[in-house]
PDB file of C-alpha atoms in Angstrom:
ATOM      1  CA  UNK A 114      18.419  14.052 -20.424  1.00 68.00           C
ATOM      2  CA  UNK A 115      19.488  10.474 -21.664  1.00 86.00           C
ATOM      3  CA  UNK A 116      17.586   7.556 -22.538  1.00 92.00           C
ATOM      4  CA  UNK A 117      17.750   4.199 -21.624  1.00 95.00           C
ATOM      5  CA  UNK A 118      18.833   2.801 -24.836  1.00 96.00           C
ATOM      6  CA  UNK A 119      19.661  -0.723 -24.498  1.00 96.00           C
ATOM      7  CA  UNK A 120      15.561  -0.914 -22.785  1.00 97.00           C
ATOM      8  CA  UNK A 121      14.673   1.010 -26.177  1.00 97.00           C
ATOM      9  CA  UNK A 122      17.006  -1.288 -28.586  1.00 97.00           C
ATOM     10  CA  UNK A 123      15.313  -4.711 -26.799  1.00 98.00           C
ATOM     11  CA  UNK A 124      12.019  -3.116 -27.245  1.00 98.00           C
ATOM     12  CA  UNK A 125      12.379  -2.837 -30.797  1.00 98.00           C
ATOM     13  CA  UNK A 126      14.097  -6.001 -31.453  1.00 97.00           C
ATOM     14  CA  UNK A 127      11.712  -8.103 -29.165  1.00 97.00           C
ATOM     15  CA  UNK A 128       8.937  -6.140 -31.797  1.00 97.00           C
ATOM     16  CA  UNK A 129      10.600  -6.297 -34.593  1.00 98.00           C
ATOM     17  CA  UNK A 130      12.869  -8.288 -37.063  1.00 96.00           C
ATOM     18  CA  UNK A 131      15.794  -5.810 -37.412  1.00 96.00           C
ATOM     19  CA  UNK A 132      16.186  -2.173 -37.143  1.00 95.00           C
ATOM     20  CA  UNK A 133      16.024  -1.787 -40.271  1.00 96.00           C
ATOM     21  CA  UNK A 134      12.076  -3.460 -40.393  1.00 98.00           C
ATOM     22  CA  UNK A 135      11.402  -1.276 -37.652  1.00 98.00           C
ATOM     23  CA  UNK A 136      13.083   2.464 -39.287  1.00 98.00           C
ATOM     24  CA  UNK A 137      11.043   1.181 -42.343  1.00 98.00           C
ATOM     25  CA  UNK A 138       7.151   1.228 -40.187  1.00 98.00           C
ATOM     26  CA  UNK A 139       8.128   4.346 -38.544  1.00 98.00           C
ATOM     27  CA  UNK A 140       9.220   5.912 -41.502  1.00 98.00           C
ATOM     28  CA  UNK A 141      12.862   6.643 -40.035  1.00 97.00           C
ATOM     29  CA  UNK A 142      15.797   6.736 -41.611  1.00 97.00           C
ATOM     30  CA  UNK A 143      18.515   3.877 -40.130  1.00 96.00           C
ATOM     31  CA  UNK A 144      20.460   7.086 -39.328  1.00 97.00           C
ATOM     32  CA  UNK A 145      18.723   8.163 -37.299  1.00 98.00           C
ATOM     33  CA  UNK A 146      17.420   5.973 -35.360  1.00 97.00           C
ATOM     34  CA  UNK A 147      21.225   4.410 -35.205  1.00 96.00           C
ATOM     35  CA  UNK A 148      22.453   7.826 -33.604  1.00 97.00           C
ATOM     36  CA  UNK A 149      19.057   7.379 -31.071  1.00 97.00           C
ATOM     37  CA  UNK A 150      20.472   4.038 -29.737  1.00 96.00           C
ATOM     38  CA  UNK A 151      24.097   5.240 -29.306  1.00 96.00           C
ATOM     39  CA  UNK A 152      23.128   7.977 -27.159  1.00 93.00           C
ATOM     40  CA  UNK A 153      24.119  10.686 -29.860  1.00 95.00           C
ATOM     41  CA  UNK A 154      20.767  12.363 -30.218  1.00 95.00           C
ATOM     42  CA  UNK A 155      17.430  13.156 -27.999  1.00 94.00           C
ATOM     43  CA  UNK A 156      14.458  12.433 -29.352  1.00 96.00           C
ATOM     44  CA  UNK A 157      12.118  14.696 -29.345  1.00 95.00           C
ATOM     45  CA  UNK A 158       8.278  14.708 -28.318  1.00 94.00           C
ATOM     46  CA  UNK A 159       7.649  14.001 -31.459  1.00 97.00           C
ATOM     47  CA  UNK A 160       9.809  11.238 -31.923  1.00 97.00           C
ATOM     48  CA  UNK A 161       8.824  10.062 -28.542  1.00 96.00           C
ATOM     49  CA  UNK A 162       5.001   9.970 -29.476  1.00 96.00           C
ATOM     50  CA  UNK A 163       6.326   7.719 -33.103  1.00 98.00           C
ATOM     51  CA  UNK A 164       8.289   5.522 -30.684  1.00 98.00           C
ATOM     52  CA  UNK A 165       5.353   4.827 -28.098  1.00 97.00           C
ATOM     53  CA  UNK A 166       2.936   4.280 -31.119  1.00 98.00           C
ATOM     54  CA  UNK A 167       4.874   1.920 -33.432  1.00 98.00           C
ATOM     55  CA  UNK A 168       6.096  -0.075 -30.449  1.00 98.00           C
ATOM     56  CA  UNK A 169       2.453  -0.344 -28.570  1.00 98.00           C
ATOM     57  CA  UNK A 170       4.515   0.972 -25.333  1.00 97.00           C
ATOM     58  CA  UNK A 171       2.767   1.320 -22.149  1.00 96.00           C
ATOM     59  CA  UNK A 172       2.816   4.145 -19.863  1.00 94.00           C
ATOM     60  CA  UNK A 173       5.351   1.944 -17.158  1.00 94.00           C
ATOM     61  CA  UNK A 174       7.712   0.882 -20.441  1.00 96.00           C
ATOM     62  CA  UNK A 175       7.384   4.663 -21.399  1.00 95.00           C
ATOM     63  CA  UNK A 176       8.616   5.962 -18.373  1.00 93.00           C
ATOM     64  CA  UNK A 177      11.674   3.477 -18.363  1.00 94.00           C
ATOM     65  CA  UNK A 178      13.180   4.042 -21.488  1.00 95.00           C
ATOM     66  CA  UNK A 179      12.899   7.727 -21.908  1.00 93.00           C
ATOM     67  CA  UNK A 180      12.446   9.095 -18.347  1.00 89.00           C
ATOM     68  CA  UNK A 181      14.836   6.988 -16.822  1.00 80.00           C
ATOM     69  CA  UNK A 182      16.229   9.321 -13.908  1.00 77.00           C
ATOM     70  CA  UNK A 183      14.417  11.640 -11.955  1.00 64.00           C
ATOM     71  CA  UNK A 184      16.000  14.963 -12.419  1.00 59.00           C
ATOM     72  CA  UNK A 185      18.710  16.144 -14.766  1.00 60.00           C
ATOM     73  CA  UNK A 186      21.348  15.059 -12.586  1.00 61.00           C
ATOM     74  CA  UNK A 187      20.785  11.281 -13.039  1.00 57.00           C
ATOM     75  CA  UNK A 188      19.207  10.443  -9.346  1.00 60.00           C
ATOM     76  CA  UNK A 189      17.727   7.120 -10.284  1.00 59.00           C
ATOM     77  CA  UNK A 190      13.443   6.951 -10.045  1.00 56.00           C
ATOM     78  CA  UNK A 191      12.368   4.460  -7.788  1.00 58.00           C
ATOM     79  CA  UNK A 192       9.029   3.260  -7.569  1.00 54.00           C
ATOM     80  CA  UNK A 193       7.883   4.575  -9.725  1.00 51.00           C
ATOM     81  CA  UNK A 194       4.341   3.757 -10.972  1.00 47.00           C
TER      82      UNK A 194
END
């Protein structure tokens, strides 16, 4: 499973002045968010929950970021509401 790192990055920068400000707010290291945004690390459910809370994500935004494909083989999601 992979996440939409570009959308996550954009959402972080739309709500915070910097990645550093986001990491201080969420209580993570720069390394952790950097690895997530580079696609080197998939956040677990607790990490996803923390991101949702700090960024105040809607259900639709959550799906677009954390569930960008319909299946493990990468089928794209269409019309999910």
